[in-house]
mmCIF file of C-alpha atoms in Angstrom:
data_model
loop_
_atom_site.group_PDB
_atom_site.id
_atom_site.type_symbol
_atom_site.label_atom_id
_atom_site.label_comp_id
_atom_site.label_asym_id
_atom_site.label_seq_id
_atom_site.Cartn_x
_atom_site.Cartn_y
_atom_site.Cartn_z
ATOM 1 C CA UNK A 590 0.000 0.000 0.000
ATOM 2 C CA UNK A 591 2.978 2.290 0.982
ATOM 3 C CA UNK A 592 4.813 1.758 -1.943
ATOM 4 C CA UNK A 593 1.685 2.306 -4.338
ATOM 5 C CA UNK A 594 0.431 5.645 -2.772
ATOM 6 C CA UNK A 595 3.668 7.014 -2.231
ATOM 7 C CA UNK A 596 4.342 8.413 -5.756
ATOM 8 C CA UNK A 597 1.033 10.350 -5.697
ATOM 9 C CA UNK A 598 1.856 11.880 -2.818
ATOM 10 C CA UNK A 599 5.576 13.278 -4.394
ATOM 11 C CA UNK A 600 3.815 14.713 -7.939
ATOM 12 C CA UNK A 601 1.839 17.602 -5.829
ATOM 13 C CA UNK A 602 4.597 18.274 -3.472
ATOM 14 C CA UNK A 603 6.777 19.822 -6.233
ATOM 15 C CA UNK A 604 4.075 22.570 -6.504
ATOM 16 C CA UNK A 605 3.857 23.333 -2.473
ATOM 17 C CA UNK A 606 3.897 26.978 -1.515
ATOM 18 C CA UNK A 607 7.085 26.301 0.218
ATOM 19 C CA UNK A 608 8.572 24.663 -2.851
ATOM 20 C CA UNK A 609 7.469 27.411 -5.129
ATOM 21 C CA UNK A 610 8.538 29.932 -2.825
ATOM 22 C CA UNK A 611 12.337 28.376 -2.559
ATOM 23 C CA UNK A 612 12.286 28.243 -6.513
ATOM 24 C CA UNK A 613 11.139 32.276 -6.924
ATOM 25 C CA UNK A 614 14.037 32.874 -4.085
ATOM 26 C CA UNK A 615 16.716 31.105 -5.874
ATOM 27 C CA UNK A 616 15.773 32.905 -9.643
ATOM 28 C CA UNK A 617 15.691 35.718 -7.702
ATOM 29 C CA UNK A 618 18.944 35.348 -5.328
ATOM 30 C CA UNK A 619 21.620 36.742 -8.055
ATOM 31 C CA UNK A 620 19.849 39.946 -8.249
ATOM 32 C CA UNK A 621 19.551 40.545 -4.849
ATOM 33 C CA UNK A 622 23.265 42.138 -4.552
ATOM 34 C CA UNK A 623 22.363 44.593 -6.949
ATOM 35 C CA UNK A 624 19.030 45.162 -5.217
ATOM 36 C CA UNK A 625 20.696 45.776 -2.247
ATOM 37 C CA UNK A 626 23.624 47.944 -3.823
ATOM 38 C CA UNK A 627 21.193 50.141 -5.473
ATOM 39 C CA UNK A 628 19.362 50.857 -1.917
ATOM 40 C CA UNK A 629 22.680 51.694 -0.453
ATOM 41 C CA UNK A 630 23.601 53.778 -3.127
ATOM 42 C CA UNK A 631 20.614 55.804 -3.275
ATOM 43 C CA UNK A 632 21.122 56.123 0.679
ATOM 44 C CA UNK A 633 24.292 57.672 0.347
ATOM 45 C CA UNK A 634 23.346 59.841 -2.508
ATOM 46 C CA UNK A 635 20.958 61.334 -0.618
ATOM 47 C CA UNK A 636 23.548 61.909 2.423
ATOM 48 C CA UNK A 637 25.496 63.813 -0.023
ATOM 49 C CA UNK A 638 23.108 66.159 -1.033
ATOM 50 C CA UNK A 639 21.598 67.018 2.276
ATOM 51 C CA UNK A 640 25.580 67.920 3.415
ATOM 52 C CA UNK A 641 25.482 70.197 0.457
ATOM 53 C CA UNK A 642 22.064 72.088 1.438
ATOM 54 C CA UNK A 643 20.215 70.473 -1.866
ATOM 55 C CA UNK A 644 16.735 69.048 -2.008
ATOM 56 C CA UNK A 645 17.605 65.200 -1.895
ATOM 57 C CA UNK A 646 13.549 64.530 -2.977
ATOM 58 C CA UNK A 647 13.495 66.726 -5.855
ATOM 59 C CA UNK A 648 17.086 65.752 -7.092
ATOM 60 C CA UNK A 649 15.823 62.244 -7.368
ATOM 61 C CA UNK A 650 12.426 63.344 -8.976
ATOM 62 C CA UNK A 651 14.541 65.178 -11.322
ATOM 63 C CA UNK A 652 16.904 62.416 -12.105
ATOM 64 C CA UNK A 653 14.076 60.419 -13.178
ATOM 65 C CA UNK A 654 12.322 62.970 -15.453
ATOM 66 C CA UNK A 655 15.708 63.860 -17.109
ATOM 67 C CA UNK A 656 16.086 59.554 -17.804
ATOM 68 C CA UNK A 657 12.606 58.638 -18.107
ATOM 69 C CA UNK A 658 10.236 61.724 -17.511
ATOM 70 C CA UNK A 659 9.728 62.398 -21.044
ATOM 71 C CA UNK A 660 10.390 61.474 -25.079
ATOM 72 C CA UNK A 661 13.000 63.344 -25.401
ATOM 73 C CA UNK A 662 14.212 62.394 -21.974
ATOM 74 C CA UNK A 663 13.789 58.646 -23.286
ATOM 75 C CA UNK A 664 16.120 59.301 -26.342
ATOM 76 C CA UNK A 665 18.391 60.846 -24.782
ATOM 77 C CA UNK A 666 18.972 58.043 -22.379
ATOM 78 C CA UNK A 667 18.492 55.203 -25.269
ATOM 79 C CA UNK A 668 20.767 57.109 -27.523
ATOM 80 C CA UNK A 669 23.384 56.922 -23.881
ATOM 81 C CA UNK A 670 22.774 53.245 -23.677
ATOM 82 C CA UNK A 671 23.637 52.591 -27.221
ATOM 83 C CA UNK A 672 27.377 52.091 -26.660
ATOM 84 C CA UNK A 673 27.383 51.110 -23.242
ATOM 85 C CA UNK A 674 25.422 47.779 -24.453
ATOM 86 C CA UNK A 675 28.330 47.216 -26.692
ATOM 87 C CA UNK A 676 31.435 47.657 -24.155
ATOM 88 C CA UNK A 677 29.834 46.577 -21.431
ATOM 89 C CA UNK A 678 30.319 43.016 -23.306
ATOM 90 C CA UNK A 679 34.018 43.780 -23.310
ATOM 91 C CA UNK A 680 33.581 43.067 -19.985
ATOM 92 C CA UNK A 681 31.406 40.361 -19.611
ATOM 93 C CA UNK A 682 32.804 37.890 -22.211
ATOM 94 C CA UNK A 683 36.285 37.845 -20.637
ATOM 95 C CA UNK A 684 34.628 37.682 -17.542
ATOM 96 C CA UNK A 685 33.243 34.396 -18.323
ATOM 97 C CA UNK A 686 36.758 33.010 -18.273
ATOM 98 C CA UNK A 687 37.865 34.444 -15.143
ATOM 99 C CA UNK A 688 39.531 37.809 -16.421
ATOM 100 C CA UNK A 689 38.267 41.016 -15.364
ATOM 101 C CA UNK A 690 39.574 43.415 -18.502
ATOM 102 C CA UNK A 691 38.616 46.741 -17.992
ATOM 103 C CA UNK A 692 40.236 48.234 -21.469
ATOM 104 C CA UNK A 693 36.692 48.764 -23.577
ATOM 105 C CA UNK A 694 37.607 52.752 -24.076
ATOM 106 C CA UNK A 695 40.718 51.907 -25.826
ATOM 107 C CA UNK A 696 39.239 49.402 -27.785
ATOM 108 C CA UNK A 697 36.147 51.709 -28.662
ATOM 109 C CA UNK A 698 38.327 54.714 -29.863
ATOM 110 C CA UNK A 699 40.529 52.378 -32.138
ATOM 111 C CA UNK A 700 37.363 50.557 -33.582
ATOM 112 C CA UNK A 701 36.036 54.398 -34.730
ATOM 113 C CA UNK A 702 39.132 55.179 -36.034
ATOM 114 C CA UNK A 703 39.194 52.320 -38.279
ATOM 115 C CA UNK A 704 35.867 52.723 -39.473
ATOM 116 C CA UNK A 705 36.847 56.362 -40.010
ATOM 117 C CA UNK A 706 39.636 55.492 -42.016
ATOM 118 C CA UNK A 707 38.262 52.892 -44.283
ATOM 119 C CA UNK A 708 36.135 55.608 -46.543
ATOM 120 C CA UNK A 709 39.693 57.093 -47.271
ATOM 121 C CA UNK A 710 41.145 53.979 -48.274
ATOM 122 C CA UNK A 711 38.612 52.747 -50.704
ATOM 123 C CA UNK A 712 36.346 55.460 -51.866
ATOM 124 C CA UNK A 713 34.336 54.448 -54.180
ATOM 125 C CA UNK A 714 32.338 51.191 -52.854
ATOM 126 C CA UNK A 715 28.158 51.468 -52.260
ATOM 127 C CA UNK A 716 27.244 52.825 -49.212
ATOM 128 C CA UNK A 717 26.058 49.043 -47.894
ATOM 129 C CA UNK A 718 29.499 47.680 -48.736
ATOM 130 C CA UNK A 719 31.401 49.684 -47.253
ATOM 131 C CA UNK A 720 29.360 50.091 -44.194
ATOM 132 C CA UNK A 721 29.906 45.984 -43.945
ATOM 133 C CA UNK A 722 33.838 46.980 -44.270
ATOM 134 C CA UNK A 723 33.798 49.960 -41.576
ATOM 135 C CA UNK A 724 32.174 47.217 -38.827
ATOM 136 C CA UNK A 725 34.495 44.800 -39.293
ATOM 137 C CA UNK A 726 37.462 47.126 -39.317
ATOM 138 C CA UNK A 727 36.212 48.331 -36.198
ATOM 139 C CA UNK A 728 35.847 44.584 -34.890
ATOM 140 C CA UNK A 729 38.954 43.883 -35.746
ATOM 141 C CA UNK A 730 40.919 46.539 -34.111
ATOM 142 C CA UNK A 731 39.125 46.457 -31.105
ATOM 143 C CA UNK A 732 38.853 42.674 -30.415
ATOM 144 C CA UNK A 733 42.903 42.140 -31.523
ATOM 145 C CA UNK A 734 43.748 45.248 -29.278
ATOM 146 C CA UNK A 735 41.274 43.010 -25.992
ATOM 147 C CA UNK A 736 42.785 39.683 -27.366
ATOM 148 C CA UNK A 737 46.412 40.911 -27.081
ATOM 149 C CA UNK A 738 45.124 41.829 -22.849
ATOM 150 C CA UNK A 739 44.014 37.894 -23.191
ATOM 151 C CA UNK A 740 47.414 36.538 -24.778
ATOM 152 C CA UNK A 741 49.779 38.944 -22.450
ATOM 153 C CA UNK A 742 47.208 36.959 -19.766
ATOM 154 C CA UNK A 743 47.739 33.387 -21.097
ATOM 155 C CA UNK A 744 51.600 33.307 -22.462
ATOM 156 C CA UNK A 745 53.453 36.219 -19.832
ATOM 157 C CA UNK A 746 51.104 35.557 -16.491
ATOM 158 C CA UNK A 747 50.492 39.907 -16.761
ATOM 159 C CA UNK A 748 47.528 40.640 -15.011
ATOM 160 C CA UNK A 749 44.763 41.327 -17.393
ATOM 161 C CA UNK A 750 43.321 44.175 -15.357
ATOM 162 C CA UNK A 751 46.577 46.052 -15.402
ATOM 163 C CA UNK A 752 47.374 45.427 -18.912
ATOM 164 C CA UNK A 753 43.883 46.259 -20.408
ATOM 165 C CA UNK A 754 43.992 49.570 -18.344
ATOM 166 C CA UNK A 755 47.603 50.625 -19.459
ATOM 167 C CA UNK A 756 46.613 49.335 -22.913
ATOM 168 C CA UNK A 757 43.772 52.051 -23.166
ATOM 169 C CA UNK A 758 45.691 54.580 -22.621
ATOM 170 C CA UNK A 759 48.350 53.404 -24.922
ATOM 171 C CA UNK A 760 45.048 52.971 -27.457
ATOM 172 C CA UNK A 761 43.413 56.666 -26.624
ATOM 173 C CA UNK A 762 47.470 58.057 -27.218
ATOM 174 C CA UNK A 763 47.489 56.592 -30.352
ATOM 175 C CA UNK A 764 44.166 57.597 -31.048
ATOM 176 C CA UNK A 765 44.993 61.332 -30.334
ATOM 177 C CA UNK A 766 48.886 60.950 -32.201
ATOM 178 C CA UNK A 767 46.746 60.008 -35.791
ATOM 179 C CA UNK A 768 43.697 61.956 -34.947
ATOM 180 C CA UNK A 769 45.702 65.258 -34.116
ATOM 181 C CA UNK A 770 48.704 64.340 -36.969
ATOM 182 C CA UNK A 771 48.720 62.385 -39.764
ATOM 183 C CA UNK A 772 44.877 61.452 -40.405
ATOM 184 C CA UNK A 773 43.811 65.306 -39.601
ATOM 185 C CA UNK A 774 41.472 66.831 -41.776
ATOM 186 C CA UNK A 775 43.470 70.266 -42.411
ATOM 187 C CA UNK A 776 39.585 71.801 -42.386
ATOM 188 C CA UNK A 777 39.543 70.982 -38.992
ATOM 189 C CA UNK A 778 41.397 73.950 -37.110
ATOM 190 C CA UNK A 779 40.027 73.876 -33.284
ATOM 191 C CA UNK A 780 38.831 70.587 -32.989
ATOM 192 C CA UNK A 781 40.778 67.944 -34.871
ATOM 193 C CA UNK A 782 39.222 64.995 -36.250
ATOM 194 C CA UNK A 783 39.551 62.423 -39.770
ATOM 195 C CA UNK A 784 37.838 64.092 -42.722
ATOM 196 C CA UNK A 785 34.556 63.718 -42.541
ATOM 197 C CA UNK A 786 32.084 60.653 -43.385
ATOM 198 C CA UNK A 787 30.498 61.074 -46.922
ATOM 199 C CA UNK A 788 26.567 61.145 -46.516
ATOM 200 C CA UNK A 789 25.714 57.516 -47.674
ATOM 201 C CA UNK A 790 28.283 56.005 -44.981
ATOM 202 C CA UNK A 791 26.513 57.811 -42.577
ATOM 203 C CA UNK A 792 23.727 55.571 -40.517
ATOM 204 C CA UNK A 793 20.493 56.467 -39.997
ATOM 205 C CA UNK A 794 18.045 56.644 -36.781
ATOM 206 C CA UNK A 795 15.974 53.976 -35.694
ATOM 207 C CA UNK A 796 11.854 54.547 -37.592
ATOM 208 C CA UNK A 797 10.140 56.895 -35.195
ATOM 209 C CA UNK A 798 13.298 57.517 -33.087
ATOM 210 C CA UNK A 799 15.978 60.169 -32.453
ATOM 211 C CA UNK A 800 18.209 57.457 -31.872
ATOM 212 C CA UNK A 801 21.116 55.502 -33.975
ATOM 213 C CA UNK A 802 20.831 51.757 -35.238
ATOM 214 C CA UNK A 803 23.693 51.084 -32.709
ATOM 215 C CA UNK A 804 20.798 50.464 -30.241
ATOM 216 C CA UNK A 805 19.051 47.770 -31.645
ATOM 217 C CA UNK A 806 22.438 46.420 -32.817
ATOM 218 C CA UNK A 807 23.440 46.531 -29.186
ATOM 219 C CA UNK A 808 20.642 44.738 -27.985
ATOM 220 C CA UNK A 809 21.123 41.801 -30.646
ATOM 221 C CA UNK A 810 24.581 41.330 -29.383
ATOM 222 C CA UNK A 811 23.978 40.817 -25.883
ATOM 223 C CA UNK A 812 21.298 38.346 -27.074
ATOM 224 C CA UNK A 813 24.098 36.274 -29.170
ATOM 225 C CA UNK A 814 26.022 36.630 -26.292
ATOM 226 C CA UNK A 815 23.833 35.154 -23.933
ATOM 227 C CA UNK A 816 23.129 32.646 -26.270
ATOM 228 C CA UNK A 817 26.559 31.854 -26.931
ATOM 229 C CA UNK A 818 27.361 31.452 -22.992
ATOM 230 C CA UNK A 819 24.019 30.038 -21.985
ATOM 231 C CA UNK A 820 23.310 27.520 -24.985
ATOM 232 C CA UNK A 821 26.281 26.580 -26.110
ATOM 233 C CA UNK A 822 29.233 24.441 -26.053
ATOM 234 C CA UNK A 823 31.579 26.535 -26.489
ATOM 235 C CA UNK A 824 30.305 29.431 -23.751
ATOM 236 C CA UNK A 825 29.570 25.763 -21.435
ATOM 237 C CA UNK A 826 33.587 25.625 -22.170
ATOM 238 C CA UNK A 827 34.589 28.960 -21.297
ATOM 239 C CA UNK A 828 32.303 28.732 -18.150
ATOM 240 C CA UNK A 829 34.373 25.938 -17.208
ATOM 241 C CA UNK A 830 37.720 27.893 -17.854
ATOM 242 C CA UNK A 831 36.312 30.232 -15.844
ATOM 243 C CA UNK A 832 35.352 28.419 -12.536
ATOM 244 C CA UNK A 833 38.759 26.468 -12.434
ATOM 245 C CA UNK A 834 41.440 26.644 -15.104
ATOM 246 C CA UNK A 835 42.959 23.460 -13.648
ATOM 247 C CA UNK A 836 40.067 21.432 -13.934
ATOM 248 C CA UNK A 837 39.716 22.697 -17.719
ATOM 249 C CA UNK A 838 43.063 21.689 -18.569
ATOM 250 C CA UNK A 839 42.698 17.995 -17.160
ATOM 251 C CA UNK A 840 39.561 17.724 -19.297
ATOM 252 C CA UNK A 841 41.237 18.595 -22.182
ATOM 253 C CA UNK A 842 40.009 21.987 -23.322
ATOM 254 C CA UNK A 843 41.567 24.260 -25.170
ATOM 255 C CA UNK A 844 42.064 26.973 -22.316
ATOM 256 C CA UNK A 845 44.138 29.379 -24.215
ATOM 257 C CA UNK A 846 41.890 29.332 -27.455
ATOM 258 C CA UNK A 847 39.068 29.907 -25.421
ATOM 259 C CA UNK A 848 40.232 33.041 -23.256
ATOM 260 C CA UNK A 849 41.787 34.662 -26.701
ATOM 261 C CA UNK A 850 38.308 33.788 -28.098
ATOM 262 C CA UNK A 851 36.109 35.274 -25.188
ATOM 263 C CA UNK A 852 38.741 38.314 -25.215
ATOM 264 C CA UNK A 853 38.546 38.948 -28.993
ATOM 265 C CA UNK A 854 34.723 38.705 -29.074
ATOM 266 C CA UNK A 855 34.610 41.779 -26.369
ATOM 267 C CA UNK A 856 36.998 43.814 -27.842
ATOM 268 C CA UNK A 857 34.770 43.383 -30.872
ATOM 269 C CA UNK A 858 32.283 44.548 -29.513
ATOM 270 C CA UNK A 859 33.433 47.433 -27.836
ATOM 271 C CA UNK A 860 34.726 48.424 -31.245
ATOM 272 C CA UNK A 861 31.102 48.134 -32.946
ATOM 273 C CA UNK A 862 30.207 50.803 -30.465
ATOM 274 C CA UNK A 863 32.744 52.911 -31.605
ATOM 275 C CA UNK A 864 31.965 52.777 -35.329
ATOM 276 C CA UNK A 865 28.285 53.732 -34.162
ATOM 277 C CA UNK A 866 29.837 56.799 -32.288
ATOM 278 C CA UNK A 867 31.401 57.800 -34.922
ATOM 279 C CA UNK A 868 29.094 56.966 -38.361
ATOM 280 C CA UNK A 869 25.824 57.730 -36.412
ATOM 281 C CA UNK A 870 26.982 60.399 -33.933
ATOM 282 C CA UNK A 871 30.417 62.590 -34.274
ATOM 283 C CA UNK A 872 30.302 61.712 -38.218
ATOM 284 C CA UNK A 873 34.213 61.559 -38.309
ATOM 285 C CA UNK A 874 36.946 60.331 -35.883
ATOM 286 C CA UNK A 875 37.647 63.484 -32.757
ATOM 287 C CA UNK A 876 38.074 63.691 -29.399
ATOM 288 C CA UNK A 877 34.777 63.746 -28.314
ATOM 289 C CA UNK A 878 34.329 59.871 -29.403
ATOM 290 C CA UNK A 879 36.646 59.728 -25.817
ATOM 291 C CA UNK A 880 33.248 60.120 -23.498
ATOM 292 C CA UNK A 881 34.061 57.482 -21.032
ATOM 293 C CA UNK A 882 31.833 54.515 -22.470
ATOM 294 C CA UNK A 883 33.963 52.753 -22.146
ATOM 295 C CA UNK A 884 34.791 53.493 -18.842
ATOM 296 C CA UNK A 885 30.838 53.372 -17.952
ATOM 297 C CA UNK A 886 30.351 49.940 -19.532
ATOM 298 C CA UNK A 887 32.398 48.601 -16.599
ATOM 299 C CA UNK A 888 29.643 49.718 -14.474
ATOM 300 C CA UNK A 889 26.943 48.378 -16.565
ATOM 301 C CA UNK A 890 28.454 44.910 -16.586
ATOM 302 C CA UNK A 891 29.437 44.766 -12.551
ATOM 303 C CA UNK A 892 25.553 46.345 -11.975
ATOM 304 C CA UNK A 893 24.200 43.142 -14.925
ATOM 305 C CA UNK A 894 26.625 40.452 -12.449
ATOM 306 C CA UNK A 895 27.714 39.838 -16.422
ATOM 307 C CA UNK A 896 24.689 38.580 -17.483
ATOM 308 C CA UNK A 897 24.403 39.918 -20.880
ATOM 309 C CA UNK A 898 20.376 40.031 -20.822
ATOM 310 C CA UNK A 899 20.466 42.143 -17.507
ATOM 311 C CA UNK A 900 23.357 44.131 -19.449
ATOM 312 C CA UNK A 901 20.738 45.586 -22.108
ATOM 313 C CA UNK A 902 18.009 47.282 -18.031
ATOM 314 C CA UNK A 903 21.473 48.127 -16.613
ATOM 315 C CA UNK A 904 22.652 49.900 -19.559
ATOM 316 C CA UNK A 905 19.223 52.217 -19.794
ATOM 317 C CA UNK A 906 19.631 52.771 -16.749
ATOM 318 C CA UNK A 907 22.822 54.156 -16.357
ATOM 319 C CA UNK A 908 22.244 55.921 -19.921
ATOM 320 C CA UNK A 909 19.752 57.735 -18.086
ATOM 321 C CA UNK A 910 21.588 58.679 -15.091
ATOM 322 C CA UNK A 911 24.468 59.999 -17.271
ATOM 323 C CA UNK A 912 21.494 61.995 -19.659
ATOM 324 C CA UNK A 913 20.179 63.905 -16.553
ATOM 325 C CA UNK A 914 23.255 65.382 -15.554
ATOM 326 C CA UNK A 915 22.229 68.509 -17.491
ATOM 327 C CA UNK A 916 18.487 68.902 -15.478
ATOM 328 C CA UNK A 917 20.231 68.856 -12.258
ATOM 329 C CA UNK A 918 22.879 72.035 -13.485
ATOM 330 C CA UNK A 919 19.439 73.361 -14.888
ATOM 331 C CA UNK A 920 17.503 73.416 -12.041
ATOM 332 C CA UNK A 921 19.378 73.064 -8.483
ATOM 333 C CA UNK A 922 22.403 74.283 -9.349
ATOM 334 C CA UNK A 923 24.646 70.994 -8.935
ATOM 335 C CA UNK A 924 27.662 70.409 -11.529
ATOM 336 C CA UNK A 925 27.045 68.158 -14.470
ATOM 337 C CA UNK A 926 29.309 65.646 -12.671
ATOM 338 C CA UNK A 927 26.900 65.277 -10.024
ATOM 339 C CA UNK A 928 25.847 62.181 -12.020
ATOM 340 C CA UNK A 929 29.626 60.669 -11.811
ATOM 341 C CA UNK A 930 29.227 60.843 -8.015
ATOM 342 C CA UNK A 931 25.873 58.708 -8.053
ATOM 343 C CA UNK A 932 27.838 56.166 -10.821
ATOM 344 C CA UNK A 933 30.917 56.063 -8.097
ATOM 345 C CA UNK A 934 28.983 55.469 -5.405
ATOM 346 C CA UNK A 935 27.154 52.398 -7.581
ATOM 347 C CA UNK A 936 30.200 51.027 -8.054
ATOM 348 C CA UNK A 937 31.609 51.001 -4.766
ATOM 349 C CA UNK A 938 28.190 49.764 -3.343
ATOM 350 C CA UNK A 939 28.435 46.819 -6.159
ATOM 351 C CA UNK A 940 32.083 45.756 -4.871
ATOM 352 C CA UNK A 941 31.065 45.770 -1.419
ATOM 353 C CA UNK A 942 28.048 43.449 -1.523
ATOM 354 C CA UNK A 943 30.015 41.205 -4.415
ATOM 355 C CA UNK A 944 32.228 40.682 -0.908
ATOM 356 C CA UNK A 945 29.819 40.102 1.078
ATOM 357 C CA UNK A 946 28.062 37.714 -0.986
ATOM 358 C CA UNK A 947 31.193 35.806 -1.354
ATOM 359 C CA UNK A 948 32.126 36.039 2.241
ATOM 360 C CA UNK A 949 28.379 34.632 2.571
ATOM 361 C CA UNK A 950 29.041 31.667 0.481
ATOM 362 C CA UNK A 951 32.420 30.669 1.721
ATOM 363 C CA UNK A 952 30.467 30.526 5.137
ATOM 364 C CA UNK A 953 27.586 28.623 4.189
ATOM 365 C CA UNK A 954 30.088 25.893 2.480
ATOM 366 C CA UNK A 955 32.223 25.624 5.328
ATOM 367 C CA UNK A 956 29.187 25.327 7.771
ATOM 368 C CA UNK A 957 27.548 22.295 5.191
ATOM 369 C CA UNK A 958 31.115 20.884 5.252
ATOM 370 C CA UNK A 959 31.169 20.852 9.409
ATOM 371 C CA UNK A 960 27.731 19.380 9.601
ATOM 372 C CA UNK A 961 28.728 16.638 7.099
ATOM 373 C CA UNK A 962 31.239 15.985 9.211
ATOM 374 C CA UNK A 963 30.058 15.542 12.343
ATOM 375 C CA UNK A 964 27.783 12.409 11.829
ATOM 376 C CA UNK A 965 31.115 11.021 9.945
ATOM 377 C CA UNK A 966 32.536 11.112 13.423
ATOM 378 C CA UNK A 967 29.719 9.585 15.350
ATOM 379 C CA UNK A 968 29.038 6.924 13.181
ATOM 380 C CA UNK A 969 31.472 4.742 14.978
ATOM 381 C CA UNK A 970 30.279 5.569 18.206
ATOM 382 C CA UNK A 971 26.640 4.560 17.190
#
């Protein structure tokens, strides 16, 4: 009887309210860190304002109507979040295999100034050729300049975090050396830049939108690149790589192909956004393609825990928070880097609860690994 009522019994219990309530906690349990960096950031934001005599209400208010409040408040952030979708990858693909590269900006400003130079080196192709051409110059210099972080990584033990910084700079130097010398347009005279994109290489806005194609281009990479990490066998590979390098090696997996792979795909990335930047925004190769994105996608893939789905919310958000800046000058006075503050204090918060959260974990192993233990050691006594 026992035996033939007992499977009956287990087919509802999957669907108990304590069951389903465990389930919703654990699809929920990676976000809470960023829940609960958000709160704290918002807390201290506020601190800072009252010290400085400001509304803290109305500042907030404000920051939302300048991101969200409006139409032109929404393109303004959209056209923000553009980019940052794009090297905020060139942080989360590495990531995947245990490097933390932090070198989108130079990989960005190369990637534009490849796409800037290809109209000069073969003028005469149709305006959908050559746009083909200017993306994957700009893929190629930015995910070589990412993979070389990857191979310094792999085949000289440099920390990739170091190298992909200095390598930025190296990148926006180089960037200003040809920018400012031997690709300036002599037209420009205050503000150097490459000669300017012909018309038909230019690309358009999104139908119904004051905002570029890099947006919706930016959203269909981060879904590739969650499907390539989440459905595949080659991201199932690099997530292996990833939790223990040792482990991948005495399975048999190509460890160095993979990082140089994850690395390259990035740095790709981050130089997509800058061809956007500069065929859909600046319209040539200047200084003002150095705005920080890339810089800001490090955010945006730390606040996403490098999930490239929950890269495409963080990235409108912080697209708005950087597109209100101007509001708060407008109307309470603050500076325009009033916004920074808010993005530093994000950051911070998100480093202190990714701790904590591992701090948590190592705890909770060690205490299953004690209480496994002890009925080890009083089984003989039994």
């Amino acid at each position: 009887m026992t035996s033939i009522t007992a499977p009956a019994e287990a087919g509802p219990a999957r669907w108990t309210p304590r069951r389903l309530r465990s389930a919703l906690f654990n699809g929920a349990a990676p976000t809470l860190p960023t829940l609960c960096a958000l709160a704290g950031t918002l807390l201290l934001f506020v601190l800072f304002l009252l010290v400085q005599g400001k509304p803290a209400g109305e500042a907030c208010l404000l920051i939302f109507q300048g991101a969200f409040g409006t139409l032109f408040a929404w393109q303004n952030t959209l056209q923000r979040a553009a980019p940052l979708l794009l090297t905020a990858l060139c942080v989360a693909l590495p990531a995947r295999v245990g490097l933390i590269v932090i070198g989108g900006e130079g990989a960005l400003a190369l990637g534009g100034l490849a796409a800037a130079v290809m109209p000069q080196l073969l003028p005469a192709l149709p305006s959908i050729p050559m746009l083909v051409l200017m993306a994957l110059a700009a893929m190629l210099a930015g995910g070589l300049w990412i993979a070389l972080c990857g191979a310094l990584r792999q085949w000289r033990g440099v920390n990739e975090t170091i190298s992909s910084l200095l390598l930025s700079y190296l990148a926006v130097a180089l960037f200003k050396h040809l920018v400012e010398g031997p690709l300036r347009d002599p037209a420009s005279l205050n503000k150097p830049s490459t000669l300017p994109l012909p018309d038909p290489y230019l690309v358009g806005s999104l139908p119904g939108l004051e905002v570029h194609w890099g947006l919706a281009w930016g959203a269909i990479a981060c879904v590739a690149a969650w499907v390539l990490l989440r459905h595949s066998v080659t991201g199932f590979a690099m997530g292996v790589v990833g939790g223990n390098v040792r482990t991948a090696r005495l399975v048999g997996l190509p460890v160095n192909r993979l990082v140089l792979t994850a690395c390259a795909l990035g740095g790709a990335a981050a130089g997509l956004a800058g061809l956007f930047e500069v065929s859909a925004v600046q319209g040539s190769a200047t200084s003002a393609l150095l705005a920080g994105y890339g810089f800001s996608g490090i955010l945006v893939a730390f606040a996403a825990r490098q999930n490239p789905l929950a890269i495409i919310v963080c990235a409108i958000v912080i697209g708005g928070v950087e597109a209100s800046g101007s509001l708060l000058q407008r109307r309470l006075d603050l500076p325009d880097a009033t916004t920074l503050v808010l993005q530093g204090l994000l950051f911070c918060n998100l480093l202190t609860w990714e701790a904590i959260t591992g701090r948590l974990a190592a705890l909770k192993l060690r205490w299953q690994a004690q209480a496994q233990a002890i009925p080890a050691k009083e089984l003989p006594h039994a």
